[in-house]
mmCIF file with all atom_site columns, N, CA and C in Angstrom:
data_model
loop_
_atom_site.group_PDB
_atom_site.id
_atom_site.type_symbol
_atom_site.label_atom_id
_atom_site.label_alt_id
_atom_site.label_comp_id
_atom_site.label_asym_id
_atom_site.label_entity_id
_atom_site.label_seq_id
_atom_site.pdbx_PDB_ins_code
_atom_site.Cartn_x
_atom_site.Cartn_y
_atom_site.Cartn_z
_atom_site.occupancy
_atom_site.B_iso_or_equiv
_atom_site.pdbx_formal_charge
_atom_site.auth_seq_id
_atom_site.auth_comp_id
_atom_site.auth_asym_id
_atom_site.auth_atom_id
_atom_site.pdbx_PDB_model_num
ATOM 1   N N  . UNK B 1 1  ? 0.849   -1.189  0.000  1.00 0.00 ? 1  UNK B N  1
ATOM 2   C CA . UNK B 1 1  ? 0.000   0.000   0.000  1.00 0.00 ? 1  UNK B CA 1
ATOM 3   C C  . UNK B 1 1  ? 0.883   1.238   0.000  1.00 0.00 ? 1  UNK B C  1
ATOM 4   N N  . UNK B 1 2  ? 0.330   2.187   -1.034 1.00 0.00 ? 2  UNK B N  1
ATOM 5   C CA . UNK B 1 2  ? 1.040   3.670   -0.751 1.00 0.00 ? 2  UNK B CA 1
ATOM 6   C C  . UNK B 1 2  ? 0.727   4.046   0.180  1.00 0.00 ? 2  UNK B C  1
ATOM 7   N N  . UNK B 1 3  ? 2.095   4.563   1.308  1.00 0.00 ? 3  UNK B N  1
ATOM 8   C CA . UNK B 1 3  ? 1.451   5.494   2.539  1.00 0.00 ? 3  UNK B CA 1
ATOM 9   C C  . UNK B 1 3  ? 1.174   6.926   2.395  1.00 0.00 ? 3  UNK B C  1
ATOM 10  N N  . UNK B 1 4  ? 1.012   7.267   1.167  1.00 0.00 ? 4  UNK B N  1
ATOM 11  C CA . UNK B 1 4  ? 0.249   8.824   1.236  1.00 0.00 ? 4  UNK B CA 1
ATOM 12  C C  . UNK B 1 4  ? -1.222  7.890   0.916  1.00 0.00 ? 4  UNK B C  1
ATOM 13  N N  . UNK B 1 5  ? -1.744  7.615   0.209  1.00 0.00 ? 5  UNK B N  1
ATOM 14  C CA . UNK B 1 5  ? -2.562  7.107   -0.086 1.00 0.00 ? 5  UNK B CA 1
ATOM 15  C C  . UNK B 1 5  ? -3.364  6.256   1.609  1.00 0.00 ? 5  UNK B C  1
ATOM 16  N N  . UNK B 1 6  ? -2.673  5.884   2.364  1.00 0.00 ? 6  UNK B N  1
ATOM 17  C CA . UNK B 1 6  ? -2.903  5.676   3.544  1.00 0.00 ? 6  UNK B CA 1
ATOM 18  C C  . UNK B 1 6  ? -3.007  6.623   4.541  1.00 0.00 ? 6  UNK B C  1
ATOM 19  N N  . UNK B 1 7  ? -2.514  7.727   4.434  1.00 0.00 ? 7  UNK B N  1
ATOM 20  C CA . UNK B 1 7  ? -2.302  8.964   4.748  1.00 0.00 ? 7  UNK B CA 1
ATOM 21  C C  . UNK B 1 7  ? -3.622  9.806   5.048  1.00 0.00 ? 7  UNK B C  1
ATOM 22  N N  . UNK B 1 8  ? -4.136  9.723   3.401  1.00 0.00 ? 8  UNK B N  1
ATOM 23  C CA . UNK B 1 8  ? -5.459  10.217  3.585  1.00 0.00 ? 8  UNK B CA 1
ATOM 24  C C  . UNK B 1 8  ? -6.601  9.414   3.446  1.00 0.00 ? 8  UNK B C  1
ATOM 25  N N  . UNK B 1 9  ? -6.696  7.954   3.023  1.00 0.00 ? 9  UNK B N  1
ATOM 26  C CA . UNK B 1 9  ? -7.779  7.488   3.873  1.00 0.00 ? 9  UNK B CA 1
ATOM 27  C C  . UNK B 1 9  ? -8.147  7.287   5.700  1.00 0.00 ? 9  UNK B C  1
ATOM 28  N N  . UNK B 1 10 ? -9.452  7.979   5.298  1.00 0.00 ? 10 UNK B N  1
ATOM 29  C CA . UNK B 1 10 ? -10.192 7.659   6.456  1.00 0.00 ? 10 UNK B CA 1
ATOM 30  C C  . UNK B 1 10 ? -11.923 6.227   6.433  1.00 0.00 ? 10 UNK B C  1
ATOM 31  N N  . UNK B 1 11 ? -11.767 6.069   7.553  1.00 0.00 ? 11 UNK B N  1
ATOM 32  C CA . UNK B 1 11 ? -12.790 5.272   7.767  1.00 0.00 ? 11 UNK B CA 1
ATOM 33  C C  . UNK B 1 11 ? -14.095 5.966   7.303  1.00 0.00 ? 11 UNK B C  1
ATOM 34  N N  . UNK B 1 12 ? -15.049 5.499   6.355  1.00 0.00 ? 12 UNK B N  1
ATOM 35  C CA . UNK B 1 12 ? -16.257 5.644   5.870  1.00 0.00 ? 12 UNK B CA 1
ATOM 36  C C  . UNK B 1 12 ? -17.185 5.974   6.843  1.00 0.00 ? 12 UNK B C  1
ATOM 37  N N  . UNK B 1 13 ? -17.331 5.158   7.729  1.00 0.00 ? 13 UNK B N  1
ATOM 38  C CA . UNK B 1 13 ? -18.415 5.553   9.239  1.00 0.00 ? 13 UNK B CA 1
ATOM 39  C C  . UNK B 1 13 ? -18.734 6.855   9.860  1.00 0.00 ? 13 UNK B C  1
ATOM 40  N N  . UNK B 1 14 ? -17.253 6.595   10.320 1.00 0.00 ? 14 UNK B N  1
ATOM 41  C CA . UNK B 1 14 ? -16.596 7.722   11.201 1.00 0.00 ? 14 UNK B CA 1
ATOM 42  C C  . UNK B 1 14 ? -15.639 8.826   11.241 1.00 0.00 ? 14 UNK B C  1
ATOM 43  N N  . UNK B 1 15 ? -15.349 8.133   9.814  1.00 0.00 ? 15 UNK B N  1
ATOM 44  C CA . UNK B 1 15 ? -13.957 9.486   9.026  1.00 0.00 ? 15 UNK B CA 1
ATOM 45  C C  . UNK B 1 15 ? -12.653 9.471   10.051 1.00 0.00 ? 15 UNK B C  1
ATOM 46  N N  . UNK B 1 16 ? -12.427 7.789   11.654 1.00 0.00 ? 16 UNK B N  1
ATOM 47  C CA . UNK B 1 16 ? -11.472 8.323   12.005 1.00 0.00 ? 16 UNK B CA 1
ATOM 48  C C  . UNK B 1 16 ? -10.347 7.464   11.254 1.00 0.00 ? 16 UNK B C  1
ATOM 49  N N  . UNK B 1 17 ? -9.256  7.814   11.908 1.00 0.00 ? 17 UNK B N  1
ATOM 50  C CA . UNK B 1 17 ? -7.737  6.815   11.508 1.00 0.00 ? 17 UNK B CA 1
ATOM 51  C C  . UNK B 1 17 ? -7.727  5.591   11.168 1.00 0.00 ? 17 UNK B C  1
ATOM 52  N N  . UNK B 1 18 ? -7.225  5.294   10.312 1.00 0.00 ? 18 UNK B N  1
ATOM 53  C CA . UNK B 1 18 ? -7.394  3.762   10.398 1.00 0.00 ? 18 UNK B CA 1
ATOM 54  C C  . UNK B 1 18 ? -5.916  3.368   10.220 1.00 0.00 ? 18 UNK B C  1
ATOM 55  N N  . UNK B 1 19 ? -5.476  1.957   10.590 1.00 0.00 ? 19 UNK B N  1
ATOM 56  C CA . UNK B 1 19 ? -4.605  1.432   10.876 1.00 0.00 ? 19 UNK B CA 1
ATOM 57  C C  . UNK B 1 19 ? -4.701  0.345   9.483  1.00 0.00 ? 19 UNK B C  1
ATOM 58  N N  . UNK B 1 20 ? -3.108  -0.230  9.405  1.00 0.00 ? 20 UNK B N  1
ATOM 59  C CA . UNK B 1 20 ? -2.722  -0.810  8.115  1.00 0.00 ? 20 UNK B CA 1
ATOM 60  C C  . UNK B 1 20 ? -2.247  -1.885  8.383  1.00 0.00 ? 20 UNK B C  1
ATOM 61  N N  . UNK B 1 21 ? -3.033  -3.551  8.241  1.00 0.00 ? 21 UNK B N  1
ATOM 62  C CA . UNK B 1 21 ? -2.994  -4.614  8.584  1.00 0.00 ? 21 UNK B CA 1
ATOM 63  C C  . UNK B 1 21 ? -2.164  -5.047  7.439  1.00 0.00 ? 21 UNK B C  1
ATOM 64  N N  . UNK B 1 22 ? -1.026  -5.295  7.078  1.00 0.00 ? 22 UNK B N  1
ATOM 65  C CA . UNK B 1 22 ? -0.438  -5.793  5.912  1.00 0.00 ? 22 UNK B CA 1
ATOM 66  C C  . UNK B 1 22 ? -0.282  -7.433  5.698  1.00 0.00 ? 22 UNK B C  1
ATOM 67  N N  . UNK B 1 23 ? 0.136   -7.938  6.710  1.00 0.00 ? 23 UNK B N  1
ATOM 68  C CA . UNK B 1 23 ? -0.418  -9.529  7.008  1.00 0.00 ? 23 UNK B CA 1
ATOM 69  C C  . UNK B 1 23 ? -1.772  -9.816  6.306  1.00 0.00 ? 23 UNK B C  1
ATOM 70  N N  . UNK B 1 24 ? -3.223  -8.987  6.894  1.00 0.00 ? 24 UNK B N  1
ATOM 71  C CA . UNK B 1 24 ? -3.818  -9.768  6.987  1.00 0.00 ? 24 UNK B CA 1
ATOM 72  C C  . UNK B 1 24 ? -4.851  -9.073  5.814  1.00 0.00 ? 24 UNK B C  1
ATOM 73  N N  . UNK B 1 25 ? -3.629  -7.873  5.041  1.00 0.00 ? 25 UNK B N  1
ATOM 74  C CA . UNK B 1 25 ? -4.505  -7.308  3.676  1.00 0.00 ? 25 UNK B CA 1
ATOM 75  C C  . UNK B 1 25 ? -5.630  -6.671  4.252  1.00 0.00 ? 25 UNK B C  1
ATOM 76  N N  . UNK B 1 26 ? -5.726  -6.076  5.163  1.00 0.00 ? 26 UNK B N  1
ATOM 77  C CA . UNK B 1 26 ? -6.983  -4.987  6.154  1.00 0.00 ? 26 UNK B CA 1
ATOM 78  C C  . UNK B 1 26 ? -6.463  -3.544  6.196  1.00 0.00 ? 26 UNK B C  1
ATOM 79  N N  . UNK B 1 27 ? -7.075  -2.771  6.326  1.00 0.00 ? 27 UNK B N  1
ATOM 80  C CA . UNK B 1 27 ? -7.457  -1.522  6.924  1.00 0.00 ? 27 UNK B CA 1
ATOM 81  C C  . UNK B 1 27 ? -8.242  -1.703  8.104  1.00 0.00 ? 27 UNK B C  1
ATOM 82  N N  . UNK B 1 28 ? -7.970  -1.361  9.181  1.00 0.00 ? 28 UNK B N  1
ATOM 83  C CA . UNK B 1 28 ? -8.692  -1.298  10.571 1.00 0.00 ? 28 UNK B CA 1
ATOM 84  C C  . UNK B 1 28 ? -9.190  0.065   11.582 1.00 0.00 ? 28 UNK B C  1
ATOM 85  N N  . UNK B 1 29 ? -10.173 0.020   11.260 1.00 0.00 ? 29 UNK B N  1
ATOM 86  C CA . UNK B 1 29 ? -11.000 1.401   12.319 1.00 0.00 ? 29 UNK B CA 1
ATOM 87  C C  . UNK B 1 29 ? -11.245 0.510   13.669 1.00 0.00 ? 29 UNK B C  1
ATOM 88  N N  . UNK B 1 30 ? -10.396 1.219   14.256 1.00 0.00 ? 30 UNK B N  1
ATOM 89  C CA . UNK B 1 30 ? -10.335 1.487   16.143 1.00 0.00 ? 30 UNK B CA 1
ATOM 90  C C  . UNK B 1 30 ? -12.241 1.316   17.205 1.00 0.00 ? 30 UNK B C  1
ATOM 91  N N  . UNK B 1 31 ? -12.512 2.670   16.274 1.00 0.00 ? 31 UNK B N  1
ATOM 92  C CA . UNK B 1 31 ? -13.135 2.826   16.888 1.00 0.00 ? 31 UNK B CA 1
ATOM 93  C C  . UNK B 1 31 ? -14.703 2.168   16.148 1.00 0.00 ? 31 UNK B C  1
ATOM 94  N N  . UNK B 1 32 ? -15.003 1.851   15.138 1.00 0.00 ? 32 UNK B N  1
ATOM 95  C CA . UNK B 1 32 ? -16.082 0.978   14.827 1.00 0.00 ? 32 UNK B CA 1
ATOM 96  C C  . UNK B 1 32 ? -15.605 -0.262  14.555 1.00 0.00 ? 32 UNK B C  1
ATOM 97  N N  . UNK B 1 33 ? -14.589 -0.711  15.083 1.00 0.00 ? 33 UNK B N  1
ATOM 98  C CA . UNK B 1 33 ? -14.297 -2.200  15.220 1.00 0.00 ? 33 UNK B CA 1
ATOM 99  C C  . UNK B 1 33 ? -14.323 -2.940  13.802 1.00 0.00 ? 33 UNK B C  1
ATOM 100 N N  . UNK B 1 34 ? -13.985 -2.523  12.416 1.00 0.00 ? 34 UNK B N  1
ATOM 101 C CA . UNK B 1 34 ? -14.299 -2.972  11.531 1.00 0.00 ? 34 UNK B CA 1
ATOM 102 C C  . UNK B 1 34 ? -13.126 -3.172  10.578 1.00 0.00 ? 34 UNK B C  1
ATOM 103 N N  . UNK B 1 35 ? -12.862 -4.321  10.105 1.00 0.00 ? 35 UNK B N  1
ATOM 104 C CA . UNK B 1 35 ? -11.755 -4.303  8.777  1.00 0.00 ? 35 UNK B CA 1
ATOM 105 C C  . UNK B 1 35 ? -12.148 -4.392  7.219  1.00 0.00 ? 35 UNK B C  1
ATOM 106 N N  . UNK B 1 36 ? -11.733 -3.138  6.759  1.00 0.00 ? 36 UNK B N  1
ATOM 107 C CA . UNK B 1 36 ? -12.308 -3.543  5.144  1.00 0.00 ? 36 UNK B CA 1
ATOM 108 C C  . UNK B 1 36 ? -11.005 -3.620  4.352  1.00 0.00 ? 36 UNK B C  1
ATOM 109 N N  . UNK B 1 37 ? -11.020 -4.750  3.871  1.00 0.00 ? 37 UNK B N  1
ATOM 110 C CA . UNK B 1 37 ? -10.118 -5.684  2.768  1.00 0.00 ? 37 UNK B CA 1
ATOM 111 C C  . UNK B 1 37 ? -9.276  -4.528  2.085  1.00 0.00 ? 37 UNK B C  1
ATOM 112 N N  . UNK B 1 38 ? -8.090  -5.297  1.452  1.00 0.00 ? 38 UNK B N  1
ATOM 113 C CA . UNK B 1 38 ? -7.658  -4.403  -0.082 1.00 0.00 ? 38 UNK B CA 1
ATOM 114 C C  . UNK B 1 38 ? -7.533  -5.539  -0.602 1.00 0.00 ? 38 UNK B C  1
ATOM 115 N N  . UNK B 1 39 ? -8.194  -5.306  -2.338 1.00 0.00 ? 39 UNK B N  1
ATOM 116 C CA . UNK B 1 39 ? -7.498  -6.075  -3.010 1.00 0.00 ? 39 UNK B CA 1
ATOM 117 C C  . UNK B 1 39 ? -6.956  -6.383  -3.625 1.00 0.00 ? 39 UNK B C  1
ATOM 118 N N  . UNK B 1 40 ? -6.306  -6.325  -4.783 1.00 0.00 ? 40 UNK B N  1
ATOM 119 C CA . UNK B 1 40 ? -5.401  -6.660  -5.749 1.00 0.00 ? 40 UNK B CA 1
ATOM 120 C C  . UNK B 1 40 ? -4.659  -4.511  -5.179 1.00 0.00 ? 40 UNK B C  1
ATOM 121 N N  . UNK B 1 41 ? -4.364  -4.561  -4.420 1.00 0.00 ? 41 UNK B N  1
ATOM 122 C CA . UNK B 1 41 ? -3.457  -2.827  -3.778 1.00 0.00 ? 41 UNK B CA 1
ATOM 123 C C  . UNK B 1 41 ? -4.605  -1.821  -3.678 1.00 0.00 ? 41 UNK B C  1
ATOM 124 N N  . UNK B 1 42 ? -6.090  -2.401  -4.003 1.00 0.00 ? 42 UNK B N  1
ATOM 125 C CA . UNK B 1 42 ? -7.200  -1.882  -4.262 1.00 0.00 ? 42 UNK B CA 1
ATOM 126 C C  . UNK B 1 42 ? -8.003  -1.233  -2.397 1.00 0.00 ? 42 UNK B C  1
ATOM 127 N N  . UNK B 1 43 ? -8.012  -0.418  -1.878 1.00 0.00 ? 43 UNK B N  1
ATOM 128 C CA . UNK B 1 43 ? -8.798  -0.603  -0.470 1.00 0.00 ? 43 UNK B CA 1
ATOM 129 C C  . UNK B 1 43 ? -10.009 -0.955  -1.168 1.00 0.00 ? 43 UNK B C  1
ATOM 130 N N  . UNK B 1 44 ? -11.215 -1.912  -0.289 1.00 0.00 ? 44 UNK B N  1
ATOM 131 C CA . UNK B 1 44 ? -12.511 -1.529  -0.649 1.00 0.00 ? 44 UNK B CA 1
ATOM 132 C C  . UNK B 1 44 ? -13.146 -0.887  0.718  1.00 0.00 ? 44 UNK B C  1
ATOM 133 N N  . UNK B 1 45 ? -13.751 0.395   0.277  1.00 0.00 ? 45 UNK B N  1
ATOM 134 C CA . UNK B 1 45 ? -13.953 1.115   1.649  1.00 0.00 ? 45 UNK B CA 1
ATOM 135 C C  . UNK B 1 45 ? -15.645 1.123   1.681  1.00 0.00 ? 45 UNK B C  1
ATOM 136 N N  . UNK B 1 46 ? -16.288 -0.160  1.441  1.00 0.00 ? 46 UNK B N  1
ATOM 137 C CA . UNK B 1 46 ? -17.677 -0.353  1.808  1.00 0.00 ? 46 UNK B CA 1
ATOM 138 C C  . UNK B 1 46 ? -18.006 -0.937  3.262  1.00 0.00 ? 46 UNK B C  1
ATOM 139 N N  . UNK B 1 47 ? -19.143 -0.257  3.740  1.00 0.00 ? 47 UNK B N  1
ATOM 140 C CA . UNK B 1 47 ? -19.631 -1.255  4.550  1.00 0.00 ? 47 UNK B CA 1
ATOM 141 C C  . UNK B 1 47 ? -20.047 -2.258  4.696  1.00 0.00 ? 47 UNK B C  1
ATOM 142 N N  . UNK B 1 48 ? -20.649 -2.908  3.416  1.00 0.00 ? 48 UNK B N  1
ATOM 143 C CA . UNK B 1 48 ? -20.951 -4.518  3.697  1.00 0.00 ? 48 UNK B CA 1
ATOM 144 C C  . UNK B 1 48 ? -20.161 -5.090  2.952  1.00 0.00 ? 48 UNK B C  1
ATOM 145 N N  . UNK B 1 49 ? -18.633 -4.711  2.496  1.00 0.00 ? 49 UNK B N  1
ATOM 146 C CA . UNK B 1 49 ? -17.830 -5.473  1.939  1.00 0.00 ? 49 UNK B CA 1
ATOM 147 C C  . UNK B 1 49 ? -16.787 -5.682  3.582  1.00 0.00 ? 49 UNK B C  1
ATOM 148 N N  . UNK B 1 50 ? -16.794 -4.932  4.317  1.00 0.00 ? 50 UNK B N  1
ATOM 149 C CA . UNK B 1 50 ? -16.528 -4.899  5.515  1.00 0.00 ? 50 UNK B CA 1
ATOM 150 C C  . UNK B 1 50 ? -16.790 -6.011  6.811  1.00 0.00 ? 50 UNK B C  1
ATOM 151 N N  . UNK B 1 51 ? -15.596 -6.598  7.635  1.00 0.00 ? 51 UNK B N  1
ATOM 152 C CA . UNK B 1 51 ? -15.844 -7.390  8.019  1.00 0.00 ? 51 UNK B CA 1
ATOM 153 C C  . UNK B 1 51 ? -15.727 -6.981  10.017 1.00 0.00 ? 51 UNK B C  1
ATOM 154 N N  . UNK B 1 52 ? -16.682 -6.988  10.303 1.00 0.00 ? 52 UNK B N  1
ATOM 155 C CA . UNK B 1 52 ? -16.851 -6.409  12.332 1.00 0.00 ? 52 UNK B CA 1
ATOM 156 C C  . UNK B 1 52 ? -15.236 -7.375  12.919 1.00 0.00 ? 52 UNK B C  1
ATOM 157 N N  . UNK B 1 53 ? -14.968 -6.775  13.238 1.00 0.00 ? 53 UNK B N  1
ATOM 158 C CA . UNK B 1 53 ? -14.084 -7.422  14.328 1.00 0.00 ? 53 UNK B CA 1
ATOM 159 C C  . UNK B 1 53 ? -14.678 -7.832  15.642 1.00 0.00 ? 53 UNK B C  1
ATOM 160 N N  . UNK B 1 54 ? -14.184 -9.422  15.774 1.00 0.00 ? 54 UNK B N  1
ATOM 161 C CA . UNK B 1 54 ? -14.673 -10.296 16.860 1.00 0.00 ? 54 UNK B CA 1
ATOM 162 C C  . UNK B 1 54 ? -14.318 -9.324  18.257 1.00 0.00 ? 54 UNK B C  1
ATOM 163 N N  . UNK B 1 55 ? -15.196 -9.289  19.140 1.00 0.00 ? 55 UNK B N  1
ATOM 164 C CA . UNK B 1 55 ? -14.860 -8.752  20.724 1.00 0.00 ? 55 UNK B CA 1
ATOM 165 C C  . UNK B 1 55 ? -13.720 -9.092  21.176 1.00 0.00 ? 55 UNK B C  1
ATOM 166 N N  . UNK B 1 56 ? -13.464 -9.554  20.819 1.00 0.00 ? 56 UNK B N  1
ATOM 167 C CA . UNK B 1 56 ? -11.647 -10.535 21.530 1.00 0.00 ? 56 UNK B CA 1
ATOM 168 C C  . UNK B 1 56 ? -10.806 -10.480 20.456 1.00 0.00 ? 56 UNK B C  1
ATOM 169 N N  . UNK B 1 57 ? -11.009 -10.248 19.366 1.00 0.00 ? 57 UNK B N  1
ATOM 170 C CA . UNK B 1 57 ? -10.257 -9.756  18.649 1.00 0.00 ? 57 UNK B CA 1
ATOM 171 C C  . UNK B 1 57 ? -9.171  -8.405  18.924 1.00 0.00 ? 57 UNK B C  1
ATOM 172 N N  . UNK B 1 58 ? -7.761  -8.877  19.223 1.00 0.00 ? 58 UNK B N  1
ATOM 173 C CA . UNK B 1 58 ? -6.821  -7.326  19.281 1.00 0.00 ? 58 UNK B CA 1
ATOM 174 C C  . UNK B 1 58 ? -7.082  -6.541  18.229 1.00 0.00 ? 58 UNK B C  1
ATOM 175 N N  . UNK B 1 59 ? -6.793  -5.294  18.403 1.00 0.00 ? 59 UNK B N  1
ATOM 176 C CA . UNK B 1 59 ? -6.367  -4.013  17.669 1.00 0.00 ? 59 UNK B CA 1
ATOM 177 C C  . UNK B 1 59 ? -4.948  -3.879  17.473 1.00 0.00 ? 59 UNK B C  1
ATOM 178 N N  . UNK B 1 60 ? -4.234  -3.395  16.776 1.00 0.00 ? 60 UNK B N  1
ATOM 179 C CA . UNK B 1 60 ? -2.265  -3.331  17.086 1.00 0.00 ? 60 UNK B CA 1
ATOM 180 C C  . UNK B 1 60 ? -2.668  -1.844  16.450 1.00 0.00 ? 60 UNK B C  1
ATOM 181 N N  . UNK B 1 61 ? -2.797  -1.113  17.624 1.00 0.00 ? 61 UNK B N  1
ATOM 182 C CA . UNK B 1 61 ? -2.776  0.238   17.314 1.00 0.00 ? 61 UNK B CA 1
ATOM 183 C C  . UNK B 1 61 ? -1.220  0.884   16.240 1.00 0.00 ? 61 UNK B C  1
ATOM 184 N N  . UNK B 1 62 ? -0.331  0.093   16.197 1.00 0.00 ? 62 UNK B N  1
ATOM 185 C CA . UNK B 1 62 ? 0.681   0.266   15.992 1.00 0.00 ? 62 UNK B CA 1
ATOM 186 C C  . UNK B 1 62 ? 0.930   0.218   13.965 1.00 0.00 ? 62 UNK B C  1
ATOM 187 N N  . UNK B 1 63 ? -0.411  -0.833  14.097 1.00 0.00 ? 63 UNK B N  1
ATOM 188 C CA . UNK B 1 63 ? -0.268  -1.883  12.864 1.00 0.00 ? 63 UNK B CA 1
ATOM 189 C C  . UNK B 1 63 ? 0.627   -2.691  12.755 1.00 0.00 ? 63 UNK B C  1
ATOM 190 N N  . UNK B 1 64 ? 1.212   -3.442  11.568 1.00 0.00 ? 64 UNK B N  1
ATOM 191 C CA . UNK B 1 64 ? 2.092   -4.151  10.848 1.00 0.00 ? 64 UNK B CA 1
ATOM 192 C C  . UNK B 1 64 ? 2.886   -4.147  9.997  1.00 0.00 ? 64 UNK B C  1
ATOM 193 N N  . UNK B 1 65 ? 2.971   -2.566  9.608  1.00 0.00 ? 65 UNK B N  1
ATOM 194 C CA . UNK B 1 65 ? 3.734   -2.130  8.307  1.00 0.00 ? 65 UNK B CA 1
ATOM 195 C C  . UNK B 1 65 ? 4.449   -2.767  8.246  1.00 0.00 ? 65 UNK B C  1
#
């Protein structure tokens, strides 16, 4: 993923930060608990292409770059 391009996406919901799962090919919002895919370097920034993160599921505020 480009990090300007990461830079200025925001989360669809909530417009906040989102974090860059590179392992697991995610984008992750904090605060609506949600990961939406990239695919072929593509984000898809829908909500029902979007997958809730389990309650016990960590966050790595940090990410994985």
């Amino acid at each position: 993923m480009d990090r300007k391009l990461l830079d200025i996406l925001v989360c669809p919901l909530c417009k906040g930060k989102l974090t860059y799962r590179k392992k697991a090919g995610e984008l992750i919002c904090a605060v609506d608990r949600m990961a939406f895919p990239i695919r072929d370097d593509i984000p898809v920034m829908l909500e029902e292409e979007a997958r809730k993160l389990a309650a016990d599921e960590e966050i790595n505020p940090e990410g994985d770059n």
